[in-house]
mmCIF file of C-alpha atoms in Angstrom:
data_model
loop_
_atom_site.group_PDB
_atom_site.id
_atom_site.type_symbol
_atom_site.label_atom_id
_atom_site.label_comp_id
_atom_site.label_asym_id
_atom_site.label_seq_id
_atom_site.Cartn_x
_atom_site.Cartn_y
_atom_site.Cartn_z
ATOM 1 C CA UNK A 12 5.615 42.185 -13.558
ATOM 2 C CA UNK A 13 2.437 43.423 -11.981
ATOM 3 C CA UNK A 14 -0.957 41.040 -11.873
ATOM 4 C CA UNK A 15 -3.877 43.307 -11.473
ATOM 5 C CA UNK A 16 -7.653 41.995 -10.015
ATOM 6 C CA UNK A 17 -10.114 43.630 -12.232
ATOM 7 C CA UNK A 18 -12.903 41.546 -10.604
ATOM 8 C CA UNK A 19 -13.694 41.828 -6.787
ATOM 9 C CA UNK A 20 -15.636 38.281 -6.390
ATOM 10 C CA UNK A 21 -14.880 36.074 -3.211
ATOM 11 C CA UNK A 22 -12.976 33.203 -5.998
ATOM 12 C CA UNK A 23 -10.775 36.049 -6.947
ATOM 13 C CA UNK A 24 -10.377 37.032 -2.991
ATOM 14 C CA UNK A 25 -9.194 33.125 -2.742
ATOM 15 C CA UNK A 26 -7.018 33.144 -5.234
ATOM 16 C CA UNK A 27 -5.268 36.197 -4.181
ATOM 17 C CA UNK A 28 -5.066 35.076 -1.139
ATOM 18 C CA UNK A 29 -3.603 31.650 -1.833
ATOM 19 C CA UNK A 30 -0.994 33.144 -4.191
ATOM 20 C CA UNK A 31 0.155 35.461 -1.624
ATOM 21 C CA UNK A 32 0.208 32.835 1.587
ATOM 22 C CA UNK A 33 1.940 29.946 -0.742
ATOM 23 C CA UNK A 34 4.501 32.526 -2.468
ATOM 24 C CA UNK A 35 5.299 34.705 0.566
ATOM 25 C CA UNK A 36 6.496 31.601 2.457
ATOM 26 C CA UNK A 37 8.157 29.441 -0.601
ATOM 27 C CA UNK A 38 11.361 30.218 -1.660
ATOM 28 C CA UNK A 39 12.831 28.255 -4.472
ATOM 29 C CA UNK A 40 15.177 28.971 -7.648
ATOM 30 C CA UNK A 41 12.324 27.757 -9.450
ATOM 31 C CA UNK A 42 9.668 29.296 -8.110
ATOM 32 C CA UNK A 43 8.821 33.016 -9.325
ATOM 33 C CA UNK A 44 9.414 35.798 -6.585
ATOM 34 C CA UNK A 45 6.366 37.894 -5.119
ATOM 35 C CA UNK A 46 7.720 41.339 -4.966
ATOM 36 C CA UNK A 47 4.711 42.695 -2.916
ATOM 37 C CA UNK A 48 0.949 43.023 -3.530
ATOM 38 C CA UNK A 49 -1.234 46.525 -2.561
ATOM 39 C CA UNK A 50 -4.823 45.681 -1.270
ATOM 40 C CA UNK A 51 -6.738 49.765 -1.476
ATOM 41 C CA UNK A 52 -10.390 49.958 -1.663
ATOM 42 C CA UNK A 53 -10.960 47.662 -5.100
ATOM 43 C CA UNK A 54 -7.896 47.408 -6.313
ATOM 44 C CA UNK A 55 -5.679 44.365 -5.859
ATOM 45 C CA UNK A 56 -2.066 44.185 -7.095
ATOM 46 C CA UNK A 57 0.688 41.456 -7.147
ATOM 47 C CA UNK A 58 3.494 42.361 -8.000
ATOM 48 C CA UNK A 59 6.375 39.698 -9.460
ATOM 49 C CA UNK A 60 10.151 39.941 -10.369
ATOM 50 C CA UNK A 61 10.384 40.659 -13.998
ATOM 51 C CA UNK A 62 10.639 37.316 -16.403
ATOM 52 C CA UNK A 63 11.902 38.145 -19.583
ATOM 53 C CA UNK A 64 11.157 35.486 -21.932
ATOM 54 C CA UNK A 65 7.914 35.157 -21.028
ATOM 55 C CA UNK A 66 6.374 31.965 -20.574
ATOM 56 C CA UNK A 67 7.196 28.461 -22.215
ATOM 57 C CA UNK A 68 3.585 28.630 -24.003
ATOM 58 C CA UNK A 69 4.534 32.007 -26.295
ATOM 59 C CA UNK A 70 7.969 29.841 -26.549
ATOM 60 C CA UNK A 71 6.540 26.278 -27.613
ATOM 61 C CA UNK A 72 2.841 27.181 -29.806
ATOM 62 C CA UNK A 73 3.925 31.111 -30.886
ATOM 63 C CA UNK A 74 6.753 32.023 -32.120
ATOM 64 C CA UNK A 75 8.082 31.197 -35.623
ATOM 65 C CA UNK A 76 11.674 30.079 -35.051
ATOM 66 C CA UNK A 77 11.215 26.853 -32.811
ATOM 67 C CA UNK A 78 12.770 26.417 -29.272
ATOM 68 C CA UNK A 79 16.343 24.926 -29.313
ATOM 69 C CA UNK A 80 16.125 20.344 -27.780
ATOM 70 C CA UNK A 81 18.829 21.867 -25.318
ATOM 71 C CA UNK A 82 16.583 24.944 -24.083
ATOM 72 C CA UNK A 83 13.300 22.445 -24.106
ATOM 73 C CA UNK A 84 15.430 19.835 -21.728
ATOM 74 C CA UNK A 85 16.556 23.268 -19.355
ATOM 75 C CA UNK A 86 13.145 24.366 -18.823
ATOM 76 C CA UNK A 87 11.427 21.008 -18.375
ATOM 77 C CA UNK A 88 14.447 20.009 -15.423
ATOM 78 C CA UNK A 89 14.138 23.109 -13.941
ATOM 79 C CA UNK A 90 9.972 22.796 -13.568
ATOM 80 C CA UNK A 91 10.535 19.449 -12.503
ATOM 81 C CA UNK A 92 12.596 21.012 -9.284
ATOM 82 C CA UNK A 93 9.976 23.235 -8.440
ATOM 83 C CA UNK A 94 7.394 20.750 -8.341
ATOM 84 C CA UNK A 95 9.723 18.282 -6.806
ATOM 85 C CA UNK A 96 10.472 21.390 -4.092
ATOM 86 C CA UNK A 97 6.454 21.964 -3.283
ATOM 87 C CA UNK A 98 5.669 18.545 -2.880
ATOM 88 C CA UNK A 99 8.572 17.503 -0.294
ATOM 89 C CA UNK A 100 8.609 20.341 2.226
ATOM 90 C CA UNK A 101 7.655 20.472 5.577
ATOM 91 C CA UNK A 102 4.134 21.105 4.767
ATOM 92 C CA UNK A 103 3.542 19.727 1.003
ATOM 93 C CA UNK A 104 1.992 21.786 -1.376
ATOM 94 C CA UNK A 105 0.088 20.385 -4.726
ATOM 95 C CA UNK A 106 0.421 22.762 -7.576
ATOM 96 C CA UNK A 107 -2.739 22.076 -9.362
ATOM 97 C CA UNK A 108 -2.351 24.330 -12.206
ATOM 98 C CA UNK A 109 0.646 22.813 -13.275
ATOM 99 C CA UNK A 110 0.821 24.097 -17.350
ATOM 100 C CA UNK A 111 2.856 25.957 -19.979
ATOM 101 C CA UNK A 112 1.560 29.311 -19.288
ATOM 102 C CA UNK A 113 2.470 29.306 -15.840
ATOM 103 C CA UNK A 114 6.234 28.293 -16.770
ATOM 104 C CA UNK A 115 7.659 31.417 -16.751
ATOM 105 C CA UNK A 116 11.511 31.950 -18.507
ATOM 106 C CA UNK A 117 14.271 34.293 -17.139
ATOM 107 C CA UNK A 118 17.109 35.835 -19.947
ATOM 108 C CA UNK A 119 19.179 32.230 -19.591
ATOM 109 C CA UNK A 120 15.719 29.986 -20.051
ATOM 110 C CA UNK A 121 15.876 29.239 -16.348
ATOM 111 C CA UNK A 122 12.432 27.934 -15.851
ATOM 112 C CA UNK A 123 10.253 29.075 -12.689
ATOM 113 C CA UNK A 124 6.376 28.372 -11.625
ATOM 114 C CA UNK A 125 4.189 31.239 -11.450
ATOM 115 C CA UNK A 126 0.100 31.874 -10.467
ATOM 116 C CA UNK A 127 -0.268 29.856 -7.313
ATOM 117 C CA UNK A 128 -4.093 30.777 -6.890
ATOM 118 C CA UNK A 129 -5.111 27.195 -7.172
ATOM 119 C CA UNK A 130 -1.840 25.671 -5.059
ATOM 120 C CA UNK A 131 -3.223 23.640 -2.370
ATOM 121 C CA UNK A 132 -1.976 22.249 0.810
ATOM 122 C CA UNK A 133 -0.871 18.277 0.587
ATOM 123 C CA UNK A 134 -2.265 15.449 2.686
ATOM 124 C CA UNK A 135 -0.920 15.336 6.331
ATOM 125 C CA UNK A 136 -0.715 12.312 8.733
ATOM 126 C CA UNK A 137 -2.505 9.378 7.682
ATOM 127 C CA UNK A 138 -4.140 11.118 4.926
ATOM 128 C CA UNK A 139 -3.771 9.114 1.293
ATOM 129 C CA UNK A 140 -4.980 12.839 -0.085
ATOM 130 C CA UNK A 141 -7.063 16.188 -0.313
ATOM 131 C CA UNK A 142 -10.578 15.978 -1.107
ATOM 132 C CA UNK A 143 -11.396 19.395 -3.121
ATOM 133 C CA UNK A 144 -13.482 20.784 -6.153
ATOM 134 C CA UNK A 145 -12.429 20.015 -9.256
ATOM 135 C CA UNK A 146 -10.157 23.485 -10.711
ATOM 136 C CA UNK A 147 -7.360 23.607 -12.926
ATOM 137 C CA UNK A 148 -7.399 23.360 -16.710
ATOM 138 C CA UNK A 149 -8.756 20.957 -19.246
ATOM 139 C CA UNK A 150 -6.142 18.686 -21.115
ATOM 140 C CA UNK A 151 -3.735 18.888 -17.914
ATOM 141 C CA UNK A 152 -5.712 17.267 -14.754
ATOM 142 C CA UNK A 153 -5.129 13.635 -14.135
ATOM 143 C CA UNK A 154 -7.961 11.477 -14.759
ATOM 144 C CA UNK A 155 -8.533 10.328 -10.886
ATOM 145 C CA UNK A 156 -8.708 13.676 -9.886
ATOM 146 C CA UNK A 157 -11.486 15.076 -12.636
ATOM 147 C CA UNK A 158 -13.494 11.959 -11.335
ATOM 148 C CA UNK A 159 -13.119 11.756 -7.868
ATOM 149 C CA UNK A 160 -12.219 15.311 -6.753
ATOM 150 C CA UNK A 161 -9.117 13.010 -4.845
ATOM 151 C CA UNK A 162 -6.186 15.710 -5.033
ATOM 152 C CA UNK A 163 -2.527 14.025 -4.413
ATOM 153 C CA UNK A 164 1.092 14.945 -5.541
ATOM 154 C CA UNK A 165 0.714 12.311 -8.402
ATOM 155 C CA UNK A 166 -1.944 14.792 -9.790
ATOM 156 C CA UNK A 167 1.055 17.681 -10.334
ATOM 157 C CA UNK A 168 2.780 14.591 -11.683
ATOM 158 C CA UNK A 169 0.407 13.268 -14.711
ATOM 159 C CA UNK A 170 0.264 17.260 -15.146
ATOM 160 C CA UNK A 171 3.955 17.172 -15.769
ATOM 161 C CA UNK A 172 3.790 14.301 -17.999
ATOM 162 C CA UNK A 173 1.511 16.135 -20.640
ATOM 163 C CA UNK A 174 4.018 19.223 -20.635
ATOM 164 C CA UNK A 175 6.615 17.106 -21.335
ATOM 165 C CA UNK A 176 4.789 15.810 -24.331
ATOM 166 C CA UNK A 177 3.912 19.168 -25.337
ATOM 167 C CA UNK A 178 8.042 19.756 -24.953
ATOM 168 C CA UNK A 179 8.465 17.087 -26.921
ATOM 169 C CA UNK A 180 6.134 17.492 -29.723
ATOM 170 C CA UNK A 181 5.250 21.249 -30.199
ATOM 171 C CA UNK A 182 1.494 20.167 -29.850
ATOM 172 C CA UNK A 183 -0.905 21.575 -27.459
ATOM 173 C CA UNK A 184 -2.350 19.268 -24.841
ATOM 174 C CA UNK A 185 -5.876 20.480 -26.461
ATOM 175 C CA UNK A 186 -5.982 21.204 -30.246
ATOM 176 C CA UNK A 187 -9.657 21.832 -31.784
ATOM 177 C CA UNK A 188 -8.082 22.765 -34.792
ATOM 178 C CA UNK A 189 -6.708 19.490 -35.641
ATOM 179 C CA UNK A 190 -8.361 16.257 -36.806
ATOM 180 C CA UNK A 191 -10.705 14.865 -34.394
ATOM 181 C CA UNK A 192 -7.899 11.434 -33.210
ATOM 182 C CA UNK A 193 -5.404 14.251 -32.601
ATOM 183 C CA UNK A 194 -6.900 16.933 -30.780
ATOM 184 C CA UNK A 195 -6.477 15.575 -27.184
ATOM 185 C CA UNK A 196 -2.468 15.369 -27.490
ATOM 186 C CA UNK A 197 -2.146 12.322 -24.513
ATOM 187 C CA UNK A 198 -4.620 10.035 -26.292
ATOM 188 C CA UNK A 199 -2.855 10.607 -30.011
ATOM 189 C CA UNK A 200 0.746 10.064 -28.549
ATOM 190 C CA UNK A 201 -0.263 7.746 -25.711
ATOM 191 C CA UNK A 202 0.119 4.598 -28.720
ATOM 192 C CA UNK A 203 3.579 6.164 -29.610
ATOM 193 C CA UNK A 204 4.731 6.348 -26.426
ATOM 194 C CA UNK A 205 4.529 2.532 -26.319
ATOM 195 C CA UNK A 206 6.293 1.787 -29.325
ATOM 196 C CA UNK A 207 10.064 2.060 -29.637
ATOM 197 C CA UNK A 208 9.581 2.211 -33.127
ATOM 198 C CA UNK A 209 7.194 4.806 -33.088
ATOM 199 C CA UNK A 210 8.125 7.479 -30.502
ATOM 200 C CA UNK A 211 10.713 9.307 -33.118
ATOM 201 C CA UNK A 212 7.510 10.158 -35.039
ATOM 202 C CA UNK A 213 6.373 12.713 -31.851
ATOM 203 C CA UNK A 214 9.264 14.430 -32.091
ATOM 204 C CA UNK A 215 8.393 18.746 -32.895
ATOM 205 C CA UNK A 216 8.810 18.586 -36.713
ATOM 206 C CA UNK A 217 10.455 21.862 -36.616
ATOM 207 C CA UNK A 218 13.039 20.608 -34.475
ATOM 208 C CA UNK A 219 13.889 18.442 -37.724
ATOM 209 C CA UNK A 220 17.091 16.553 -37.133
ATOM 210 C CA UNK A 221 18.413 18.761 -34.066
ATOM 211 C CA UNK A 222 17.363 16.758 -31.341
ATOM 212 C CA UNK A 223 19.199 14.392 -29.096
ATOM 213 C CA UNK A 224 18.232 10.673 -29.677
ATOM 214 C CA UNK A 225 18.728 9.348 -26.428
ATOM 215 C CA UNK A 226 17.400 12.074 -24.483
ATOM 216 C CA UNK A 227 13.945 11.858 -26.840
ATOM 217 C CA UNK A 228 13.819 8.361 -25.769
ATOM 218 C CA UNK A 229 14.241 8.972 -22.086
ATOM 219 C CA UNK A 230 11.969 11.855 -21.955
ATOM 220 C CA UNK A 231 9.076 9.773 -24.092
ATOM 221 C CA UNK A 232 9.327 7.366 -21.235
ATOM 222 C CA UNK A 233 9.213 9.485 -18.302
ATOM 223 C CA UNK A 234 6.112 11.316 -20.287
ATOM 224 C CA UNK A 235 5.142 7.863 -20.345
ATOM 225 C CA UNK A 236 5.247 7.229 -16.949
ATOM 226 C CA UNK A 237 4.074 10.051 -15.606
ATOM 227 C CA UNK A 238 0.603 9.764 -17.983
ATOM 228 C CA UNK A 239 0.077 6.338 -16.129
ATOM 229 C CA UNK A 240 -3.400 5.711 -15.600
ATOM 230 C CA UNK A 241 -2.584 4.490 -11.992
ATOM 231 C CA UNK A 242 -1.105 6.928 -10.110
ATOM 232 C CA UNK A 243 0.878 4.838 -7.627
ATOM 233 C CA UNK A 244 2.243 3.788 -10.783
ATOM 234 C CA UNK A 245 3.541 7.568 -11.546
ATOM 235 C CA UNK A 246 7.158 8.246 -10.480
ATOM 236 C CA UNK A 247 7.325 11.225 -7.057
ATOM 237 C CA UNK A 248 9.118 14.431 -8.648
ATOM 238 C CA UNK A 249 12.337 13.704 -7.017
ATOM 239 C CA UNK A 250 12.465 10.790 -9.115
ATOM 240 C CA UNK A 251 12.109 12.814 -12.031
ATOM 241 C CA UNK A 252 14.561 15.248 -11.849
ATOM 242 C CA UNK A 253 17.631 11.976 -11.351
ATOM 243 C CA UNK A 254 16.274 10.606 -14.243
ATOM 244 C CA UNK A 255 16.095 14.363 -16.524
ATOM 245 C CA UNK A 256 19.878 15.405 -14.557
ATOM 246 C CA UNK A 257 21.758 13.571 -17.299
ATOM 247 C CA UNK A 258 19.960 14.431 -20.216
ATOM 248 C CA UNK A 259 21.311 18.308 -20.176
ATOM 249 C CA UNK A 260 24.887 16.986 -21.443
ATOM 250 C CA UNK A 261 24.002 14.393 -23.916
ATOM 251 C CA UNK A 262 25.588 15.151 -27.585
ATOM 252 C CA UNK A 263 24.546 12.609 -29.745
ATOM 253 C CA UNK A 264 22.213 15.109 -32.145
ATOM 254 C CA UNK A 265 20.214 12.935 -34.617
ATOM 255 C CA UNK A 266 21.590 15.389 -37.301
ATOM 256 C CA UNK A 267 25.069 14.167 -36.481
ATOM 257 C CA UNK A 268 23.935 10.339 -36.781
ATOM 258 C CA UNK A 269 22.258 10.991 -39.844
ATOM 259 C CA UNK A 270 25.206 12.693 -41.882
ATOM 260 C CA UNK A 271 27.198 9.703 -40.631
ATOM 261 C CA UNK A 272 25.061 7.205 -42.199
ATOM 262 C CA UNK A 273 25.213 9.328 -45.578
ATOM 263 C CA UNK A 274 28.735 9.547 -45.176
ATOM 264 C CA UNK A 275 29.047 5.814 -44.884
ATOM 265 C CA UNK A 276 26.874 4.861 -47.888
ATOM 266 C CA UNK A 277 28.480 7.305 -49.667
ATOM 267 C CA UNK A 278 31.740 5.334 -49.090
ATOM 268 C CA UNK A 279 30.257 1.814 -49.800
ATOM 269 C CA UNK A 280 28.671 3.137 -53.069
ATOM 270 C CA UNK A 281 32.082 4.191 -54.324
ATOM 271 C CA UNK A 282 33.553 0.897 -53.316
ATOM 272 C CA UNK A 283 31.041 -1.202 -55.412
ATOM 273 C CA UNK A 284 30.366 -1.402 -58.941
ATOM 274 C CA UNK A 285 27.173 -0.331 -59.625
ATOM 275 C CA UNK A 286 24.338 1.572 -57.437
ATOM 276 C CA UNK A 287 23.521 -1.160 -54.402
ATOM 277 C CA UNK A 288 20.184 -2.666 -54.909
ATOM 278 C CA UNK A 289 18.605 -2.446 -51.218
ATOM 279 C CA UNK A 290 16.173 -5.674 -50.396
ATOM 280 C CA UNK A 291 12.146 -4.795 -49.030
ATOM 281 C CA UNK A 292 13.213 -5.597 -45.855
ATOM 282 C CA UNK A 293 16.473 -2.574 -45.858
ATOM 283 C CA UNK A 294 14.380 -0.463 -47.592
ATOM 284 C CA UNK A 295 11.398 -0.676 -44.556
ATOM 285 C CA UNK A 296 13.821 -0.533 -42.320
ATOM 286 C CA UNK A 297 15.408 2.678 -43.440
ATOM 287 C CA UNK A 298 11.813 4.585 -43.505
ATOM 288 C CA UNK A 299 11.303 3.419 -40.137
ATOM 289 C CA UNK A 300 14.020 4.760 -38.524
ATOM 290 C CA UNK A 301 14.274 7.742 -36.471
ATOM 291 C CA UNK A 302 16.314 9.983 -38.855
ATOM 292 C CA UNK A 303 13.475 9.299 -41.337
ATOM 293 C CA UNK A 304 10.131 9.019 -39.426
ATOM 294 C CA UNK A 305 10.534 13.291 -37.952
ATOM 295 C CA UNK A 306 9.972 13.847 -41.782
ATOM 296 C CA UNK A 307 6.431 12.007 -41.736
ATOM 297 C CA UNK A 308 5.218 14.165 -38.375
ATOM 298 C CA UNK A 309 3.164 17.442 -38.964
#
């Protein structure tokens, strides 16, 4: 894979630069490999090892047949231990960028980060955090940072956070092509985050039933974490990837549940009389639950 510089401005020079120092010295499962890089007259090259799936965006908001819950939980564990690998080394590093397109997908959906032009060195010492220009891309920088210009590790975090609700959904974090109260994807799903009764509802539609209950639930709270207004109140990456380890073996597929509540009032119809009358309060409950409310999300 082979990024070419067709412009020759000092902000390309920089980002070059920074992709080249950061990648030539990191070395992480997770993070993509710099092959080499050719600097002749004008032309700049980088050269990468090969991904073959592309990138998590083409996966998530392009193709027709959607990507598999088990896949989705893969790739979001294995970008949470590249962040979690920048920001505890020796020398931190803050992504900045942190975003679909630059989650790049080998043949087995093994996730790793890519374009480190805007990667910047953490906070040493005493330093709380880096005080920088505001870069990166809109719908994905955390609040405190877009204000202040204050760049910490929590940043990356609340980064992560929206790509796990655009995991989770199908949605992109920016939409202009949807209705004005959904087109910034953390405000719409920020009030179904906070409702247990609500957060089957964000679930990618054309995921319909084949989606692990328990693991939506744990990922809709560490999205909801990690979108925490407060950073201090945002969990570190390491923290993340504990909580995400025990989601990649959970079987309890809401597809499964829901043929084994037909099953069952298949049985207790045949049992009774006549067709069971449900009460208002059965009925609402049944149209609220999470086998029900996937069907009312598009």
């Amino acid at each position: 894979m082979v990024f070419r510089a067709i412009e020759n401005g000092w902000l390309v020079k920089y980002l070059l630069w920074a992709e080249v120092t950061f990648l030539g010295q990191l070395h992480h499962p997770n993070l993509v490999k710099l092959i080499g890089y050719c600097i002749e007259d004008d032309q700049r090259l980088l050269v990468y090892e090969f991904m073959t799936r592309g990138s998590l965006e083409n996966h998530l908001f392009r193709r027709t047949v959607p990507l598999p819950w088990s896949n989705r939980v893969k790739i979001a564990l294995g970008a949470a231990k590249g962040l979690a690998f920048l920001h505890n080394g020796p020398e931190p590093v803050i992504y900045r960028d942190f975003k679909t397109s630059n989650i790049l997908l080998d043949t087995e959906y093994n996730a790793k980060l890519s374009d480190f032009g805007l990667a910047k060195a953490g906070p040493q010492g005493d330093k709380t955090h880096v005080s920088t220009r505001v870069v990166g891309t809109y719908g994905y920088a955390a609040p405190e940072y877009v204000m202040t210009g204050h760049l910490t590790a929590k940043s990356d975090v609340y980064s992560f956070g929206v790509v796990l609700l655009e995991i989770l959904t199908g949605r992109r974090s920016m939409d202009k092509k949807r209705p004005s109260g959904e087109q910034n994807l953390v405000s719409w799903a920020r009030p179904y985050l906070a409702d247990k009764r609500k957060l089957y509802q964000l679930v990618d539609p054309r995921l319909e039933l084949n989606y692990s209950l328990k693991g939506v639930q744990k990922i809709s709270q560490l999205a909801y974490s990690c979108l925490s207004r407060d950073p201090k109140c945002r969990p570190n990456m390491d923290e993340v990837v504990k909580a995400m380890m025990p989601l990649q073996d959970l079987s309890d597929l809401a597809i499964l549940s829901y043929h084994s509540r037909i099953s069952q009032q298949g049985r207790r119809k045949k049992k009774s009389d006549g067709t069971p009358h449900l009460t208002y309060t059965q009925s609402k409950s049944i149209r609220a639950s999470p086998l029900n409310s996937s069907k009312q999300h598009r």
